Amino acid sequence: MKSSAKSSSNYQKLALIIGNGNYRRSKNQLSQSIINAVELSTILKRMNFNITLYIDVRTSEELSENVKKFAHNIKDNDLVVFYYSGHANQVNNQNYLIPIYDDRIGTDTDVLDLACSFDSIFDRLVEKTSSHITVCILDCCKPFWRIGKSESHGVDGGRGLHEIQPIERALIQLSCAANKTSRDDLFSKKLLKHVAKENIDVRDLFQLITNDVLTQSNQMQEPLTINGIRQHEPVYLNKVMINTNSSVRIPNIAYNSKWKYTALLIAGGKNYKSTTNELYCPRGLCMSRDNQAIVIADTLNHRIMLINRRTKSLQILVDKNRNGYRYDSLSEPSNVICDTESKQLIISDYKNRRVLRWSPRNSAELQIIKDNIECRGLAMDNEGSLYISDTKRHEVRRYHNSDREGTVVAGGNGQGSDLNQLNHPTYIFVDRDQSVYVSDSWNDRVMKWEKDMEDGIVVAGNTDIGNNLTQLNCPAGIVVDQLGTVYVADHWNNRVMRWYNGASHGDVIVGNSHGLGNTVKLLNGPEGLAFDGDGNLLIADSYNHRVLQFDIRMT
């Protein structure tokens, strides 16, 4: 059975998908393989791939002919995906894909005669042109039982695939390690979950899938990636244009990135004064759309500042030089975000228990958006809704347009540590799926609430305070990248940690939990975090009264 759909890209995105499930021998049947192949076809079609789908290929000759016809359409610079879900077997360190007519396969010779070698398939894919990128996904690590073999006799079903050497300009992904088998469909489940993620390099995409499989299988199944794509050659299965007017900024950080140990001093750091060139316990910060400026809540100076990254000069945006409850005054502003759609700032005026809007067109006026709220965290989603954390009510609410009451999207069940509760929520982050990440500061953890879910999940830390790699101590600023990796300012541990999606522990990327300090290698009470377009990390180093930049290390 075959179906196809056309691509509208300037270059072709081609996908050959094969799902073999109805094997003649009942013990080799794989009903889920067909379902997975069809579902992947649907997803890739939405990603503008030209789909060629074959279900239940009967013989090696038929398989070879199908690959030949597909390869005929490949042109220079095309992106090619080959996905095979079914059985495979190895003979003499070579891998063979098994067609559904498996009732005559009993010996190695039978495999050689009746199956199709992976090497021949790959050679066919690249024989016309070798300049394109080829991504091969082999979900064929389930036990295959030959005639005369059973689970109680021999190890025939447990061979899996033999290790494959890297091939230039190709990435080959196995659903489990070489020479291993897996009886479930966990890999394809995670592939279908993540494959449509936008603007993720294919190597990072499969690292994300691998991490997810490892976590859910309790480290029992480890997918294997064989990469032959050059290091500095990005490859995206689903590259989309980013709306630069969106207030949602999702940093694109390569997996396992590292940052320099020594920071650049961007602003402040000499003493805590109210002069224009100094800061006093800065907290929340955000980047301008063009990455040329940083807007920061200069909390104990009761003002909002603009930092020019090129000149490192500071400019007062909002300040009446007084601390108090007046319509035109701030009292310990804790956070600020940029509404890029309206080109305005939204400010958490914490001690005045209100949220304000400020426009550069009318800089003398502060518009009250929401009052009677102890707000520490602010975020906006891609629909323009505003999210506000309330440390008194222990909840996060979403407000859309003129909505005054808002909708609880995290917490809201009283102060506590259950999965439907928060304890003094501060910083928040909202991703493109409108999942809400919350620094649950007095529970020493970061929580994630997927859209419309009543309970959250713990994505960093736990309720056990400490400074080891499984713990946090009053988490503050948070950012989540395109892989779902959480970056969190571990306030009282004086460090910034990274927690991969599904990980049980984090790793320290800057700072030192064993000591605070004011050198450019150390932190003292880090608060707000942000990444610029190059992946450099900006930190409000609060008790050192400064903003630091840790440059990403180029590998």
Coordinates of C-alpha atoms in Angstrom, one line a residue:
M1 CA 0.0 0.0 0.0
K2 CA 1.4 3.4 -0.9
S3 CA 0.4 7.0 -0.4
S4 CA 2.1 10.3 -1.1
A5 CA 1.9 14.0 -0.4
K6 CA 3.7 17.0 -1.9
S7 CA 6.0 19.5 -0.3
S8 CA 6.0 23.2 -0.8
S9 CA 9.5 23.9 0.3
N10 CA 12.2 25.5 -1.9
Y11 CA 14.1 22.3 -1.5
Q12 CA 12.5 18.9 -1.2
K13 CA 11.8 17.2 2.1
L14 CA 11.3 13.6 1.3
A15 CA 10.3 10.8 3.6
L16 CA 10.2 7.0 2.8
I17 CA 8.3 5.3 5.5
I18 CA 7.9 1.5 5.8
G19 CA 5.8 -0.3 8.4
N20 CA 5.9 -4.1 8.4
G21 CA 3.5 -5.7 10.9
N22 CA 1.5 -8.5 9.5
Y23 CA 4.2 -11.1 9.3
R24 CA 3.1 -14.6 8.3
R25 CA 4.4 -16.2 11.4
S26 CA 2.1 -15.1 14.2
K27 CA 4.8 -14.8 16.9
N28 CA 6.6 -12.2 14.7
Q29 CA 3.5 -10.0 14.1
L30 CA 3.9 -6.3 15.0
S31 CA 0.5 -4.5 14.8
Q32 CA 2.0 -1.3 16.4
S33 CA 4.6 -1.0 13.6
I34 CA 1.9 -0.2 11.1
I35 CA 0.2 2.3 13.4
N36 CA 3.5 4.0 14.1
A37 CA 4.3 4.3 10.4
V38 CA 1.0 5.8 9.5
E39 CA 1.1 8.3 12.4
L40 CA 4.6 9.4 11.6
S41 CA 3.5 9.9 7.9
T42 CA 0.7 12.2 9.1
I43 CA 3.1 14.2 11.3
L44 CA 5.8 14.6 8.7
K45 CA 3.2 15.6 6.1
R46 CA 2.2 18.5 8.3
M47 CA 5.9 19.4 8.4
N48 CA 5.9 19.7 4.6
F49 CA 7.5 16.4 3.8
N50 CA 6.7 14.6 0.6
I51 CA 5.6 11.2 2.0
T52 CA 6.0 7.8 0.4
L53 CA 4.4 5.2 2.6
Y54 CA 4.6 1.4 2.2
I55 CA 2.8 -1.0 4.5
D56 CA 3.6 -4.7 4.8
V57 CA 6.3 -5.1 2.1
R58 CA 6.2 -8.8 1.2
T59 CA 9.6 -9.6 -0.3
S60 CA 13.1 -8.3 -0.5
E61 CA 12.7 -7.7 -4.2
E62 CA 9.6 -5.6 -3.5
L63 CA 11.4 -3.7 -0.8
S64 CA 14.4 -3.0 -3.1
E65 CA 12.1 -1.8 -5.9
N66 CA 10.3 0.5 -3.6
V67 CA 13.5 2.1 -2.4
K68 CA 14.7 2.4 -6.0
K69 CA 11.6 4.3 -7.1
F70 CA 11.8 6.6 -4.1
A71 CA 15.5 7.4 -4.6
H72 CA 14.8 8.4 -8.2
N73 CA 13.2 11.6 -7.0
I74 CA 16.0 12.7 -4.7
K75 CA 17.9 15.8 -5.9
D76 CA 20.9 17.8 -4.6
N77 CA 20.4 19.4 -1.2
D78 CA 17.2 17.5 -0.4
L79 CA 16.5 16.4 3.1
V80 CA 15.7 12.7 3.2
V81 CA 14.2 10.7 6.0
F82 CA 14.0 6.9 5.9
Y83 CA 12.0 5.2 8.6
Y84 CA 11.6 1.5 8.9
S85 CA 9.5 -0.2 11.6
G86 CA 9.4 -3.9 11.5
H87 CA 11.8 -6.8 12.0
A88 CA 15.5 -7.0 11.2
N89 CA 18.3 -9.6 11.8
Q90 CA 22.0 -9.7 11.5
V91 CA 24.3 -12.1 9.7
N92 CA 28.1 -11.9 9.6
N93 CA 28.0 -8.4 11.2
Q94 CA 25.6 -7.1 8.5
N95 CA 22.0 -5.9 9.1
Y96 CA 19.0 -7.2 7.1
L97 CA 15.5 -5.9 7.0
I98 CA 12.9 -8.6 7.1
P99 CA 9.9 -8.5 4.7
I100 CA 6.6 -9.9 6.0
Y101 CA 7.0 -13.2 4.1
D102 CA 9.1 -14.7 7.0
D103 CA 7.8 -18.2 7.0
R104 CA 10.9 -19.6 5.1
I105 CA 13.6 -17.9 7.2
G106 CA 15.3 -20.4 9.4
T107 CA 19.1 -20.1 8.7
D108 CA 21.6 -17.4 8.0
T109 CA 21.5 -18.4 4.4
D110 CA 17.7 -17.8 4.4
V111 CA 18.3 -14.3 5.7
L112 CA 20.8 -13.6 3.0
D113 CA 18.4 -14.9 0.3
L114 CA 15.1 -13.6 1.5
A115 CA 15.8 -10.3 3.4
C116 CA 17.2 -7.0 2.2
S117 CA 20.5 -5.6 3.5
F118 CA 20.4 -2.2 5.1
D119 CA 23.7 -1.3 3.3
S120 CA 22.1 -1.9 -0.1
I121 CA 19.1 0.2 0.9
F122 CA 21.3 3.1 2.1
D123 CA 23.5 2.9 -1.0
R124 CA 20.4 3.1 -3.2
L125 CA 19.3 6.3 -1.3
V126 CA 22.6 8.1 -1.9
E127 CA 23.7 6.7 -5.3
K128 CA 22.1 9.4 -7.4
T129 CA 23.5 12.3 -5.3
S130 CA 25.5 12.4 -2.2
S131 CA 25.1 16.1 -1.4
H132 CA 21.9 15.8 0.6
I133 CA 21.4 14.9 4.2
T134 CA 19.9 11.5 5.0
V135 CA 18.3 10.6 8.3
C136 CA 17.7 6.9 8.8
I137 CA 15.5 5.8 11.7
L138 CA 15.5 2.1 12.3
D139 CA 12.8 0.9 14.8
C140 CA 13.6 -2.7 14.3
C141 CA 15.1 -4.0 17.5
K142 CA 12.3 -6.3 18.6
P143 CA 13.1 -10.0 18.8
F144 CA 12.8 -11.8 15.5
W145 CA 12.2 -15.6 15.7
R146 CA 13.3 -17.8 12.8
I147 CA 11.8 -21.1 11.9
G148 CA 12.7 -23.8 14.5
K149 CA 13.7 -21.2 17.1
S150 CA 11.8 -20.3 20.2
E151 CA 12.3 -18.2 23.2
S152 CA 13.4 -21.2 25.2
H153 CA 15.9 -22.4 22.6
G154 CA 18.9 -20.4 21.6
V155 CA 19.4 -16.6 21.4
D156 CA 18.2 -16.2 17.9
G157 CA 15.5 -13.6 18.8
G158 CA 17.9 -11.5 20.8
R159 CA 20.5 -10.5 18.2
G160 CA 19.2 -7.0 17.5
L161 CA 21.1 -4.9 15.0
H162 CA 24.9 -4.9 14.6
E163 CA 26.7 -1.7 15.2
I164 CA 26.7 0.6 12.2
Q165 CA 29.7 2.9 11.4
P166 CA 29.1 6.6 10.8
I167 CA 28.4 7.6 7.2
E168 CA 29.2 11.0 5.9
R169 CA 26.2 13.4 5.7
A170 CA 23.9 10.9 7.4
L171 CA 22.5 10.3 10.8
I172 CA 21.4 6.8 11.6
Q173 CA 19.1 6.3 14.7
L174 CA 18.6 2.9 16.2
S175 CA 15.7 2.4 18.7
C176 CA 18.1 0.6 21.1
A177 CA 21.7 -0.1 21.5
A178 CA 23.6 -2.3 19.1
N179 CA 23.2 -6.1 19.6
K180 CA 20.2 -5.4 22.0
T181 CA 16.5 -6.0 21.7
S182 CA 13.5 -4.3 23.1
R183 CA 10.0 -5.7 23.3
D184 CA 8.0 -2.5 23.5
D185 CA 7.3 0.5 21.4
L186 CA 8.7 3.1 23.7
F187 CA 11.1 4.6 21.1
S188 CA 8.5 5.2 18.5
K189 CA 6.2 6.6 21.2
K190 CA 8.8 9.2 22.1
L191 CA 9.7 9.8 18.4
L192 CA 6.1 10.6 17.6
K193 CA 5.9 12.9 20.7
H194 CA 8.9 15.0 19.8
V195 CA 9.6 14.8 16.1
A196 CA 7.5 17.9 15.2
K197 CA 9.3 20.2 17.6
E198 CA 10.3 23.3 15.9
N199 CA 13.8 24.6 15.1
I200 CA 15.6 21.8 16.8
D201 CA 18.8 20.4 15.2
V202 CA 18.2 16.7 14.4
R203 CA 21.1 15.7 16.7
D204 CA 19.5 17.5 19.6
L205 CA 16.1 16.1 18.7
F206 CA 17.3 12.5 19.0
Q207 CA 19.2 13.3 22.2
L208 CA 15.9 14.5 23.6
I209 CA 14.2 11.3 22.5
T210 CA 17.0 9.2 23.9
N211 CA 16.8 10.9 27.3
D212 CA 13.1 10.4 27.4
V213 CA 13.4 6.7 26.6
L214 CA 16.1 6.2 29.2
T215 CA 14.1 7.9 31.8
Q216 CA 10.9 5.9 31.2
S217 CA 12.7 2.6 30.8
N218 CA 14.6 3.1 34.0
Q219 CA 17.9 3.1 32.0
M220 CA 17.1 -0.3 30.5
Q221 CA 16.7 0.9 26.8
E222 CA 19.2 3.3 25.3
P223 CA 18.6 4.4 21.7
L224 CA 21.8 4.7 19.7
T225 CA 22.7 7.7 17.4
I226 CA 25.3 7.2 14.7
N227 CA 26.1 10.7 13.5
G228 CA 28.0 11.5 10.3
I229 CA 26.8 15.1 9.9
R230 CA 29.5 17.7 10.2
Q231 CA 29.5 19.4 13.6
H232 CA 28.7 23.0 12.5
E233 CA 26.1 21.9 9.9
P234 CA 22.6 22.4 11.4
V235 CA 19.9 20.1 10.2
Y236 CA 16.2 20.8 11.1
L237 CA 13.3 18.5 10.3
N238 CA 10.8 21.2 11.2
K239 CA 12.4 24.6 10.7
V240 CA 9.9 27.4 10.9
M241 CA 10.1 31.2 10.9
I242 CA 9.9 32.7 14.4
N243 CA 7.4 35.5 14.9
T244 CA 9.7 38.3 16.1
N245 CA 6.7 40.1 17.5
S246 CA 5.9 37.3 19.9
S247 CA 6.7 37.8 23.6
V248 CA 7.6 34.2 23.9
R249 CA 11.3 33.8 23.6
I250 CA 12.5 30.1 23.5
P251 CA 16.3 30.0 23.4
N252 CA 17.8 27.5 21.0
I253 CA 20.6 25.9 23.0
A254 CA 22.5 22.9 21.7
Y255 CA 22.5 19.8 23.9
N256 CA 25.3 19.7 26.4
S257 CA 26.4 23.3 25.8
K258 CA 29.0 24.8 28.1
W259 CA 29.6 28.4 29.2
K260 CA 32.8 30.2 30.1
Y261 CA 33.8 30.1 33.7
T262 CA 34.6 33.8 33.8
A263 CA 31.8 36.3 33.2
L264 CA 31.6 39.8 31.6
L265 CA 30.4 42.5 33.9
I266 CA 27.5 44.2 32.0
A267 CA 26.3 46.6 34.7
G268 CA 26.6 47.6 38.3
G269 CA 28.9 45.7 40.7
K270 CA 30.7 48.6 42.5
N271 CA 28.3 49.3 45.4
Y272 CA 24.6 49.6 46.0
K273 CA 23.8 53.2 45.3
S274 CA 20.9 54.9 43.6
T275 CA 23.1 56.7 41.1
T276 CA 22.4 56.1 37.4
N277 CA 25.3 53.7 36.9
E278 CA 24.7 51.4 39.8
L279 CA 22.2 48.8 40.9
Y280 CA 20.8 47.7 44.2
C281 CA 19.6 44.1 44.5
P282 CA 18.4 43.6 40.9
R283 CA 16.0 40.8 40.3
G284 CA 13.9 40.1 37.1
L285 CA 15.3 41.0 33.7
C286 CA 14.4 40.6 30.1
M287 CA 16.0 41.0 26.7
S288 CA 14.9 43.5 24.0
R289 CA 13.7 41.9 20.8
D290 CA 16.9 42.9 19.0
N291 CA 19.1 41.5 21.8
Q292 CA 20.8 44.9 22.1
A293 CA 19.4 45.9 25.5
I294 CA 18.5 44.5 28.8
V295 CA 15.6 45.7 30.9
I296 CA 16.0 45.0 34.6
A297 CA 14.0 45.5 37.8
D298 CA 16.5 47.5 40.1
T299 CA 14.5 46.3 43.1
L300 CA 15.8 48.2 46.1
N301 CA 16.4 51.4 44.1
H302 CA 12.6 51.1 43.2
R303 CA 13.1 51.6 39.5
I304 CA 13.3 50.0 36.1
M305 CA 16.6 50.3 34.2
L306 CA 17.7 49.9 30.6
I307 CA 21.2 48.5 29.9
N308 CA 22.8 49.1 26.6
R309 CA 24.8 45.9 25.9
R310 CA 27.2 47.6 23.5
T311 CA 28.2 50.6 25.6
K312 CA 27.2 49.1 29.0
S313 CA 25.5 52.3 29.9
L314 CA 22.4 52.5 32.1
Q315 CA 19.3 54.5 31.6
I316 CA 16.4 55.0 34.0
L317 CA 13.1 54.1 32.4
V318 CA 10.7 54.2 35.3
D319 CA 11.6 56.1 38.5
K320 CA 10.2 58.9 40.4
N321 CA 13.0 58.8 42.9
R322 CA 10.7 57.8 45.8
N323 CA 9.6 54.6 47.3
G324 CA 5.9 54.4 48.1
Y325 CA 2.4 53.8 47.1
R326 CA 1.6 56.4 44.5
Y327 CA 0.2 56.0 41.0
D328 CA 3.6 57.1 39.6
S329 CA 5.9 55.4 42.1
L330 CA 7.4 51.9 42.5
S331 CA 8.1 50.0 45.6
E332 CA 10.6 47.1 45.3
P333 CA 9.7 46.1 41.7
S334 CA 10.5 42.4 41.4
N335 CA 10.2 41.6 37.7
V336 CA 9.7 43.1 34.3
I337 CA 8.9 41.6 30.9
C338 CA 8.8 43.1 27.4
D339 CA 5.4 43.0 25.6
T340 CA 6.9 43.0 22.1
E341 CA 3.5 43.2 20.4
S342 CA 2.6 46.5 22.0
K343 CA 6.2 47.6 22.6
Q344 CA 5.4 48.2 26.3
L345 CA 6.8 46.9 29.6
I346 CA 4.8 45.0 32.2
I347 CA 6.2 45.5 35.7
S348 CA 5.6 43.6 39.0
D349 CA 5.4 46.4 41.6
Y350 CA 5.7 43.9 44.4
K351 CA 5.5 45.9 47.6
N352 CA 2.6 48.0 46.2
R353 CA 0.8 44.7 45.4
R354 CA 0.0 45.5 41.8
V355 CA 1.0 44.9 38.2
L356 CA 1.7 47.9 35.9
R357 CA 2.0 48.6 32.2
W358 CA 4.5 51.3 31.0
S359 CA 4.7 52.7 27.5
P360 CA 7.7 54.7 26.2
R361 CA 5.1 56.8 24.3
N362 CA 3.7 58.1 27.6
S363 CA 6.6 57.5 30.0
A364 CA 5.0 59.6 32.8
E365 CA 2.1 57.3 33.2
L366 CA 1.9 53.9 34.8
Q367 CA -1.3 51.9 34.0
I368 CA -2.5 49.5 36.7
I369 CA -3.3 46.1 35.1
K370 CA -4.0 44.2 38.3
D371 CA -4.0 45.2 41.9
N372 CA -4.3 43.4 45.3
I373 CA -1.8 40.8 44.3
E374 CA 1.6 39.9 45.6
C375 CA 3.2 39.3 42.3
R376 CA 6.8 38.1 41.9
G377 CA 6.7 36.4 38.4
L378 CA 5.5 37.6 35.0
A379 CA 5.2 35.9 31.6
M380 CA 3.3 36.1 28.3
D381 CA 2.3 33.4 25.9
N382 CA 2.1 33.4 22.1
E383 CA -1.6 34.6 22.2
G384 CA -0.8 37.6 24.3
S385 CA -2.2 36.3 27.6
L386 CA -0.4 37.5 30.7
Y387 CA 0.6 35.1 33.5
I388 CA 1.1 36.3 37.0
S389 CA 2.4 34.4 40.1
D390 CA 0.9 35.3 43.5
T391 CA 3.1 34.5 46.5
K392 CA 0.2 35.1 48.9
R393 CA -2.4 32.9 47.2
H394 CA 0.3 30.4 46.1
E395 CA -0.9 30.2 42.5
V396 CA -0.4 31.4 39.0
R397 CA -3.2 32.9 36.9
R398 CA -3.6 33.6 33.2
Y399 CA -5.2 36.9 32.2
H400 CA -6.4 37.4 28.6
N401 CA -7.2 40.9 27.4
S402 CA -9.7 42.6 29.8
D403 CA -10.2 39.5 31.9
R404 CA -10.1 40.8 35.5
E405 CA -10.3 37.5 37.5
G406 CA -8.1 35.3 35.3
T407 CA -7.8 31.5 35.3
V408 CA -5.8 29.5 37.7
V409 CA -3.2 27.5 35.6
A410 CA -0.9 26.4 38.4
G411 CA -1.4 25.8 42.1
G412 CA -4.5 27.5 43.6
N413 CA -5.1 24.7 46.2
G414 CA -3.6 26.4 49.1
Q415 CA -0.1 26.5 50.5
G416 CA 1.5 23.1 50.4
S417 CA 3.8 20.6 48.6
D418 CA 1.4 18.3 46.9
L419 CA 1.5 18.1 43.1
N420 CA -1.5 20.4 42.8
Q421 CA 0.0 23.0 45.2
L422 CA 2.6 25.7 45.4
N423 CA 4.5 27.4 48.2
H424 CA 5.5 31.0 47.5
P425 CA 5.8 30.8 43.7
T426 CA 8.1 33.4 42.2
Y427 CA 9.5 33.3 38.7
I428 CA 7.5 31.7 35.9
F429 CA 8.1 30.7 32.2
V430 CA 5.6 29.8 29.6
D431 CA 6.6 27.8 26.5
R432 CA 5.0 27.7 23.0
D433 CA 2.6 24.9 24.1
Q434 CA 1.4 27.1 27.0
S435 CA 2.9 24.8 29.6
V436 CA 3.7 26.9 32.7
Y437 CA 7.0 26.4 34.6
V438 CA 7.1 27.8 38.2
S439 CA 9.9 28.4 40.6
D440 CA 8.2 26.9 43.7
S441 CA 10.6 28.7 45.9
W442 CA 9.7 27.5 49.4
N443 CA 9.3 23.9 48.2
D444 CA 12.8 24.1 46.7
R445 CA 11.6 22.8 43.3
V446 CA 10.6 23.8 39.8
M447 CA 7.1 22.6 38.7
K448 CA 5.6 22.3 35.3
W449 CA 1.9 22.5 34.5
E450 CA 0.9 21.4 31.1
K451 CA -2.1 23.3 29.6
D452 CA -5.4 22.5 31.4
M453 CA -3.8 20.0 33.8
E454 CA -4.8 20.1 37.5
D455 CA -1.6 18.6 38.8
G456 CA 1.9 19.7 38.0
I457 CA 5.1 17.6 37.7
V458 CA 8.4 18.2 39.3
V459 CA 11.1 19.0 36.7
A460 CA 13.9 20.2 38.9
G461 CA 14.7 19.7 42.6
N462 CA 12.5 18.2 45.2
T463 CA 11.1 19.3 48.6
D464 CA 14.3 18.3 50.3
I465 CA 16.5 21.4 50.6
G466 CA 20.2 21.0 49.9
N467 CA 23.1 21.7 47.6
N468 CA 23.7 18.3 45.9
L469 CA 22.8 17.8 42.2
T470 CA 19.3 16.6 43.0
Q471 CA 18.5 19.6 45.2
L472 CA 17.7 23.3 45.0
N473 CA 17.7 26.0 47.7
C474 CA 15.0 28.6 46.9
P475 CA 14.9 28.5 43.1
A476 CA 14.5 31.8 41.4
G477 CA 14.8 32.8 37.7
I478 CA 13.9 30.1 35.2
V479 CA 14.3 29.7 31.4
V480 CA 13.3 26.6 29.3
D481 CA 14.9 26.0 25.9
Q482 CA 13.7 24.3 22.8
L483 CA 14.5 20.8 24.1
G484 CA 12.6 21.3 27.4
T485 CA 15.8 21.8 29.3
V486 CA 15.2 23.8 32.5
Y487 CA 17.8 26.5 33.5
V488 CA 17.2 27.7 37.1
A489 CA 18.9 30.2 39.3
D490 CA 19.6 28.3 42.5
H491 CA 19.4 31.3 44.8
W492 CA 20.9 30.3 48.1
N493 CA 23.3 27.8 46.5
N494 CA 24.8 30.7 44.5
R495 CA 24.7 28.8 41.2
V496 CA 22.8 28.3 38.0
M497 CA 21.7 24.7 37.2
R498 CA 20.6 22.9 34.1
W499 CA 18.1 20.0 34.3
Y500 CA 17.5 18.0 31.1
N501 CA 14.0 17.0 30.3
G502 CA 13.1 14.0 32.5
A503 CA 16.4 14.0 34.4
S504 CA 16.6 13.0 38.1
H505 CA 19.4 15.5 38.8
G506 CA 20.9 18.6 37.3
D507 CA 24.4 19.9 36.6
V508 CA 26.0 23.3 37.6
I509 CA 26.7 25.5 34.6
V510 CA 27.9 28.6 36.4
G511 CA 28.6 29.5 40.0
N512 CA 29.6 27.4 43.0
S513 CA 27.3 25.9 45.6
H514 CA 30.2 25.7 48.1
G515 CA 30.9 29.4 48.2
L516 CA 29.6 32.8 47.3
G517 CA 31.7 35.7 46.1
N518 CA 32.0 38.9 44.1
T519 CA 34.6 37.8 41.5
V520 CA 33.5 37.3 37.9
K521 CA 33.5 33.5 38.5
L522 CA 31.2 33.5 41.5
L523 CA 27.6 34.5 42.3
N524 CA 25.8 35.8 45.4
G525 CA 22.0 35.2 45.3
P526 CA 21.3 34.9 41.6
E527 CA 17.8 35.9 40.5
G528 CA 16.6 36.7 37.0
L529 CA 18.0 34.7 34.0
A530 CA 17.9 35.3 30.2
F531 CA 19.6 34.1 27.1
D532 CA 20.5 36.2 24.1
G533 CA 20.2 35.0 20.5
D534 CA 23.7 33.5 20.6
G535 CA 23.1 31.4 23.7
N536 CA 25.0 33.7 26.1
L537 CA 23.6 33.6 29.6
L538 CA 22.6 36.9 31.4
I539 CA 22.2 36.8 35.2
A540 CA 21.0 39.3 37.8
D541 CA 23.6 38.6 40.5
S542 CA 21.4 40.2 43.1
Y543 CA 23.5 40.6 46.3
N544 CA 26.5 41.6 44.2
H545 CA 24.3 44.3 42.7
R546 CA 25.3 43.6 39.1
V547 CA 24.4 41.9 35.8
L548 CA 26.8 39.3 34.5
Q549 CA 27.1 37.7 31.1
F550 CA 28.5 34.2 30.7
D551 CA 29.4 33.6 27.1
I552 CA 28.6 30.2 25.6
R553 CA 31.7 28.2 24.7
M554 CA 32.1 27.5 21.0
T555 CA 33.1 23.9 20.4

